[in-house]
C-alpha cells in the first residue's frame, strides 16, 4: 500500500485535480449568479425605487432559502452522492437565475432570489462531498481552498462582465445571458465526474492514494444523532459567525464603494476586482498553510487553528474601513479582510471531513450552512436597519472585524482537539 501511495503522485495521481477544476468552475458560476444583484443594486434601486430595507428584504429571502436548502441538500447529497446532488442544484439555481430577467417588483425579485437560494445552497455540500470522495485528509484543505477560490473568480468576473452587458443590452438580458454558463457546466459535469473507484481515468495507484486514510462507516447518520454531538455545533457556530460577513461584503460592498467614494456601475469594477483577487489568494493560501503545517509535523488541530488565528487577526483592521478616505487604501484593508475570510473558511470547511465519517460529511456541512445562512438573514436585517436609520457602515464593519475571533473561540471550546467523532448510536 505504501509503495502504491508513494507512486501515485509520481505516475498517475492527477485526475483528482480535474475534479477540483470542475468544482472551481461551478463555484465561480454560483458567485456570478449570486453577486449580480449586488453589482446591479444602484441600477435596480434607482429604477424600482428600493429603500435599503427593500434591498435587505430581498437578500433576506435569498438567505432564508439558502438556510432551508443547505440543510436539505446536505442530506440529499449524502443519500444520492455528489454527482446527482450537484446536478439537481445547478438545474434549480440556473432556472431561478434566468427568471430574474422577467421580474418587475420587490416581491417578484424576492421570489426569484428564493429559488436561487434553494439551488445555490447545494454547491458547497456537493463540492465538499466530492472532495471527501476524491482526496485524502492531508490534501482536503488545499483542494477546498482551490475550489472555494472560484467564489472570488466569480466575484471578479461579475463587475467586469455584468456592467458591460447591462449598458449594451439592459439588466434583464444580463441575467438571461449569464444563465448559459450553468448549462455548459452541467454538461461537463455529467461527462467527466464519477466516484474515483468507478472512474476509468483513475488507476490503482491514484485510487490507493485517495483511499489511504482508514476506512469509516458508510451507514447514513441521522440529523438527530449529529446535533447531539458538540463537534457539529463547533462547525455550525463557526459558520453562523463568519458567513454573514462574507454575505455583507458580497451584497453591500458595491453599494458602499459607490456611496463612500462616488463610484458608478463602471468605475467600481477595478476596486472590486482588486478586492476579490486578494480574496482568491487568501483562499488558496489558507488551505496551503494548514497543509504545510501538517507536513511539518503539526497535528490537524494545531494546523487548522493556528491558520484560523492568523486569519482572524488579519481581518481586524477592517473595523476602521469607514474612516479611510483614500479609495485604494480602503481597497487594501477590505481586500486583506476578504482574503483572510476565505483562508479561514477553507479551513473551517475541512472540519466536517476532519472529524466526522464520510457518511455524515454532507449532513454536517448542511447543518453548518443553514446556521451560516440564518446568521446572514440576521445580518441582512441589521444592515437594512442601520443604513436606513443612521446611514453609516461603521457598525457593520465593527461586526466584521470581531466575528472571526468569536468563531475560533467557539470552535476551540467545543472541540479542543478536533478529534475523530464517535456519533452516538
XYZ file of C-alpha atoms in Angstrom:
425
model
C 0.000 0.000 0.000
C 2.786 2.460 0.921
C 4.527 1.887 -2.422
C 1.259 2.430 -4.261
C 0.600 5.636 -2.322
C 4.109 6.940 -2.962
C 3.930 6.054 -6.647
C 0.506 7.586 -7.125
C 1.732 11.174 -7.193
C 4.653 10.237 -9.460
C 2.794 8.137 -12.049
C -0.877 8.948 -12.314
C -2.149 10.855 -9.273
C -3.568 13.821 -11.151
C -7.187 13.229 -12.160
C -8.477 14.386 -8.794
C -7.309 17.882 -9.749
C -9.608 17.748 -12.784
C -12.419 17.257 -10.285
C -11.232 20.343 -8.391
C -11.299 22.235 -11.691
C -14.967 21.309 -12.183
C -15.798 22.364 -8.620
C -13.886 25.619 -9.118
C -15.889 26.412 -12.276
C -19.218 25.624 -10.599
C -18.374 27.861 -7.652
C -17.381 30.709 -9.996
C -20.724 30.420 -11.813
C -22.506 30.216 -8.466
C -20.991 33.527 -7.425
C -21.614 35.287 -10.728
C -25.293 34.433 -10.354
C -25.284 35.336 -6.658
C -23.384 38.619 -6.835
C -25.189 40.151 -9.795
C -27.824 41.737 -7.589
C -25.100 43.447 -5.541
C -23.403 44.857 -8.648
C -26.751 45.951 -10.092
C -28.077 47.325 -6.798
C -27.660 51.031 -7.717
C -29.283 50.468 -11.124
C -32.168 48.387 -9.784
C -32.742 50.629 -6.757
C -32.975 53.712 -8.987
C -35.312 52.061 -11.495
C -37.564 50.367 -8.936
C -37.261 52.914 -6.100
C -35.940 50.474 -3.494
C -35.061 51.587 0.013
C -32.197 49.952 1.914
C -34.837 47.924 3.764
C -36.387 46.734 0.476
C -32.980 45.554 -0.694
C -32.292 43.935 2.684
C -35.595 42.043 2.453
C -34.690 40.682 -0.979
C -31.338 39.493 0.414
C -33.150 38.111 3.468
C -35.324 35.792 1.370
C -32.303 34.530 -0.543
C -30.698 33.732 2.812
C -33.860 32.066 4.109
C -33.979 29.768 1.079
C -30.263 29.135 1.449
C -30.781 28.108 5.083
C -33.565 25.687 4.183
C -31.866 24.382 1.056
C -28.447 23.917 2.645
C -29.887 21.612 5.271
C -31.869 19.681 2.683
C -29.030 19.420 0.177
C -26.599 18.216 2.827
C -28.912 15.282 3.490
C -29.684 14.767 -0.209
C -26.017 14.689 -1.179
C -25.268 12.080 1.482
C -28.160 10.000 0.121
C -27.616 10.256 -3.673
C -23.976 11.321 -3.945
C -22.157 14.372 -5.252
C -22.803 13.716 -8.955
C -26.601 13.705 -8.827
C -26.756 16.190 -5.955
C -24.797 18.790 -7.920
C -26.951 18.148 -10.987
C -30.168 18.895 -9.089
C -28.654 22.015 -7.519
C -27.430 23.662 -10.698
C -30.650 22.977 -12.600
C -32.674 24.731 -9.885
C -30.361 27.705 -9.499
C -29.911 28.283 -13.250
C -33.676 28.348 -13.856
C -34.161 30.764 -10.937
C -31.269 32.953 -12.088
C -32.661 33.354 -15.604
C -36.092 34.128 -14.101
C -34.642 37.353 -12.624
C -34.755 38.801 -16.123
C -38.557 38.758 -16.109
C -39.430 40.293 -12.729
C -40.873 43.752 -12.064
C -41.281 44.258 -8.301
C -39.634 43.735 -4.928
C -41.907 40.747 -4.272
C -41.080 39.128 -7.611
C -37.382 39.701 -7.021
C -37.726 38.075 -3.614
C -39.369 35.011 -5.199
C -36.601 34.741 -7.802
C -33.930 35.123 -5.128
C -35.652 32.485 -3.009
C -35.412 29.983 -5.890
C -31.791 30.945 -6.473
C -31.028 30.412 -2.787
C -32.546 26.916 -2.822
C -30.444 25.840 -5.801
C -27.194 27.556 -4.830
C -27.326 26.019 -1.369
C -26.337 22.713 -2.964
C -22.982 23.959 -4.239
C -20.854 23.528 -1.129
C -22.434 20.353 0.314
C -21.936 18.654 -3.059
C -18.482 20.142 -3.575
C -17.188 19.166 -0.137
C -18.700 15.707 -0.536
C -16.796 15.373 -3.818
C -13.553 16.453 -2.113
C -14.137 13.890 0.657
C -14.596 11.219 -2.041
C -11.554 12.238 -4.084
C -8.893 13.416 -1.596
C -7.049 12.063 1.440
C -7.329 14.152 4.585
C -3.973 15.893 4.200
C -4.965 17.396 0.827
C -8.580 18.342 1.553
C -7.987 21.851 2.914
C -5.880 22.716 -0.136
C -8.448 21.204 -2.528
C -11.295 23.060 -0.816
C -9.250 26.249 -0.875
C -8.739 25.844 -4.624
C -12.363 25.252 -5.499
C -13.509 27.871 -2.995
C -11.292 30.318 -4.902
C -13.885 30.036 -7.659
C -16.081 32.260 -5.478
C -13.593 35.066 -5.894
C -13.171 34.466 -9.616
C -16.945 34.720 -9.948
C -16.857 37.892 -7.882
C -14.133 39.260 -10.203
C -15.952 38.342 -13.410
C -19.243 39.880 -12.278
C -18.213 43.574 -12.037
C -16.342 43.265 -15.347
C -18.963 41.434 -17.396
C -22.319 42.483 -15.935
C -21.933 46.288 -16.263
C -20.947 45.847 -19.916
C -23.933 43.571 -20.618
C -26.225 45.978 -18.769
C -25.043 49.044 -20.662
C -25.172 47.272 -24.018
C -28.361 45.236 -23.676
C -30.046 46.053 -20.346
C -30.011 44.345 -16.955
C -32.739 41.845 -17.907
C -30.641 40.433 -20.737
C -27.641 40.244 -18.382
C -29.493 37.738 -16.180
C -30.557 35.648 -19.167
C -27.150 35.623 -20.894
C -25.197 34.580 -17.797
C -27.556 31.612 -17.319
C -25.783 29.929 -20.243
C -22.744 29.290 -18.019
C -24.714 26.880 -15.833
C -25.974 24.856 -18.802
C -22.458 24.415 -20.209
C -21.045 23.412 -16.816
C -23.769 20.818 -16.234
C -22.885 19.070 -19.499
C -19.190 18.935 -18.489
C -20.041 17.655 -15.004
C -22.147 14.774 -16.295
C -19.440 13.810 -18.778
C -16.379 13.958 -16.503
C -17.476 13.213 -12.934
C -17.722 9.781 -11.321
C -16.636 8.470 -7.942
C -12.916 7.569 -8.056
C -13.496 3.811 -7.759
C -15.861 3.994 -10.762
C -13.802 6.296 -12.963
C -11.942 4.818 -15.963
C -9.271 7.527 -15.765
C -8.219 6.617 -12.216
C -5.554 3.934 -11.908
C -4.872 1.652 -8.982
C -2.038 3.833 -7.660
C -4.090 7.016 -7.540
C -7.046 5.167 -6.049
C -4.775 3.831 -3.296
C -3.508 7.359 -2.665
C -7.055 8.734 -2.420
C -8.145 5.949 -0.072
C -5.064 5.962 2.172
C -6.994 7.151 5.263
C -8.609 4.489 7.475
C -11.975 3.354 6.204
C -15.027 4.696 8.007
C -18.659 3.566 8.155
C -20.935 4.243 5.189
C -24.248 3.820 7.020
C -26.241 7.096 6.830
C -26.312 9.045 10.094
C -29.451 10.980 11.003
C -29.632 14.646 11.966
C -30.805 13.885 15.485
C -27.658 11.929 16.173
C -25.455 14.598 14.611
C -26.899 17.544 16.526
C -26.293 15.699 19.774
C -22.548 15.935 19.088
C -20.798 19.117 20.234
C -18.333 18.994 17.320
C -21.273 19.502 14.965
C -22.116 22.653 16.902
C -18.488 23.779 16.717
C -18.750 23.821 12.934
C -22.263 25.317 12.917
C -21.405 28.189 15.279
C -18.280 28.932 13.283
C -20.395 29.231 10.146
C -23.019 31.315 11.965
C -20.327 33.818 12.931
C -18.362 34.202 9.689
C -20.783 33.554 6.814
C -22.782 36.768 7.420
C -19.569 38.762 6.990
C -18.956 37.300 3.547
C -22.586 37.962 2.596
C -22.146 41.543 3.753
C -19.087 42.008 1.545
C -20.785 40.329 -1.388
C -24.124 42.146 -1.328
C -23.272 45.549 0.181
C -19.697 46.285 -0.885
C -20.549 47.613 -4.395
C -23.101 50.000 -2.890
C -20.661 51.053 -0.166
C -17.910 51.881 -2.664
C -20.408 53.817 -4.759
C -21.664 55.893 -1.840
C -18.383 56.402 0.019
C -16.135 57.124 -2.969
C -18.587 58.338 -5.629
C -18.184 55.334 -7.936
C -20.719 54.196 -10.521
C -21.610 50.992 -12.410
C -18.386 51.126 -14.437
C -15.872 52.730 -12.068
C -16.389 50.412 -9.082
C -15.297 47.452 -11.235
C -11.490 47.818 -10.737
C -11.685 48.206 -6.921
C -13.957 45.148 -6.666
C -11.630 43.162 -8.919
C -8.658 44.087 -6.712
C -10.515 43.056 -3.553
C -11.545 39.676 -4.936
C -8.119 38.987 -6.437
C -6.787 39.303 -2.906
C -9.609 37.034 -1.734
C -8.557 34.428 -4.286
C -5.004 34.431 -2.957
C -6.329 34.068 0.577
C -8.498 31.093 -0.304
C -5.568 29.140 -1.720
C -3.086 30.347 0.921
C -5.305 29.273 3.817
C -5.505 25.701 2.601
C -1.810 25.667 1.713
C -0.711 26.976 5.117
C -2.569 24.395 7.199
C -1.357 21.633 4.867
C 2.199 22.919 5.176
C 1.968 22.947 8.973
C 0.709 19.351 8.938
C 3.586 18.270 6.699
C 5.960 19.993 9.130
C 4.698 17.722 11.898
C 1.886 19.737 13.490
C -1.338 17.970 14.346
C -4.518 18.620 12.375
C -5.812 20.520 15.409
C -2.793 22.812 15.655
C -2.503 23.363 11.899
C -6.151 24.316 11.391
C -6.436 26.548 14.462
C -3.117 28.360 14.039
C -4.107 29.171 10.462
C -7.533 30.418 11.560
C -5.952 32.532 14.322
C -3.695 34.280 11.799
C -6.740 34.905 9.597
C -8.815 36.325 12.464
C -6.038 38.790 13.258
C -5.769 39.845 9.603
C -9.457 40.786 9.470
C -9.420 43.215 12.410
C -8.192 46.362 10.537
C -11.479 46.350 8.581
C -13.003 47.767 11.779
C -11.632 51.167 10.630
C -12.592 50.910 6.928
C -15.347 53.526 7.152
C -12.850 56.176 8.283
C -10.386 55.651 5.401
C -10.637 58.487 2.870
C -8.300 57.072 0.220
C -10.089 54.587 -2.039
C -7.130 52.297 -2.674
C -6.070 52.160 0.969
C -9.632 51.101 1.761
C -9.464 48.532 -1.026
C -6.276 47.088 0.503
C -7.757 46.862 4.008
C -11.023 45.328 2.806
C -9.179 43.027 0.392
C -6.970 41.679 3.183
C -10.112 41.096 5.263
C -11.849 39.186 2.463
C -8.656 37.190 1.803
C -8.468 36.292 5.476
C -12.133 35.298 5.427
C -11.540 32.914 2.543
C -8.468 31.419 4.198
C -10.391 30.965 7.463
C -13.331 29.497 5.546
C -11.186 26.986 3.639
C -10.034 25.540 6.964
C -13.461 25.701 8.552
C -14.894 23.769 5.599
C -12.451 20.917 6.230
C -13.593 20.353 9.825
C -16.550 18.061 8.974
C -14.299 15.767 6.931
C -11.573 16.001 9.614
C -13.881 14.959 12.446
C -16.841 13.026 11.007
C -17.183 9.812 8.995
C -17.731 10.298 5.265
C -21.356 9.238 5.544
C -22.047 12.285 7.715
C -19.968 14.951 5.948
C -22.732 16.274 3.693
C -25.220 16.464 6.549
C -22.815 18.275 8.891
C -21.929 20.724 6.120
C -25.651 21.234 5.557
C -26.296 21.961 9.233
C -23.409 24.441 9.291
C -24.533 26.085 6.068
C -28.013 26.538 7.499
C -26.543 28.163 10.607
C -24.470 30.463 8.391
C -27.491 31.411 6.315
C -29.518 32.186 9.452
C -26.673 34.463 10.508
C -26.846 36.017 7.040
C -30.588 36.648 7.445
C -29.916 38.490 10.700
C -27.081 40.446 9.093
C -29.323 41.473 6.180
C -31.985 42.830 8.535
C -29.337 44.554 10.644
C -27.697 46.160 7.597
C -31.012 47.432 6.250
C -31.943 48.909 9.629
C -28.541 50.533 10.232
C -28.265 52.041 6.750
C -31.821 53.371 6.720
C -31.635 54.735 10.279
C -28.113 56.164 10.623
C -26.653 55.819 7.117
C -23.238 54.612 8.302
C -21.398 51.386 7.519
C -19.186 51.688 10.615
C -21.312 49.363 12.832
C -21.299 46.763 10.059
C -17.515 46.866 9.724
C -17.254 46.582 13.521
C -19.183 43.302 13.422
C -16.951 42.088 10.584
C -13.769 42.869 12.499
C -14.694 40.815 15.563
C -16.609 37.810 14.191
C -13.625 35.565 13.433
C -12.156 35.580 16.930
C -15.595 34.684 18.300
C -15.896 31.855 15.774
C -12.459 30.438 16.604
C -13.104 30.636 20.332
C -16.371 28.715 19.945
C -14.676 26.060 17.791
C -11.865 25.608 20.315
C -14.169 25.410 23.331
C -16.440 22.837 21.687
C -13.682 20.814 20.027
C -10.353 21.359 21.801
C -8.541 18.654 19.808
C -10.585 18.304 16.575
C -10.673 14.610 17.401
C -12.492 11.991 15.333
C -16.124 11.917 16.390
C -17.947 8.819 17.575
C -21.573 9.532 16.760
C -23.912 8.016 19.368
C -25.959 5.019 18.295
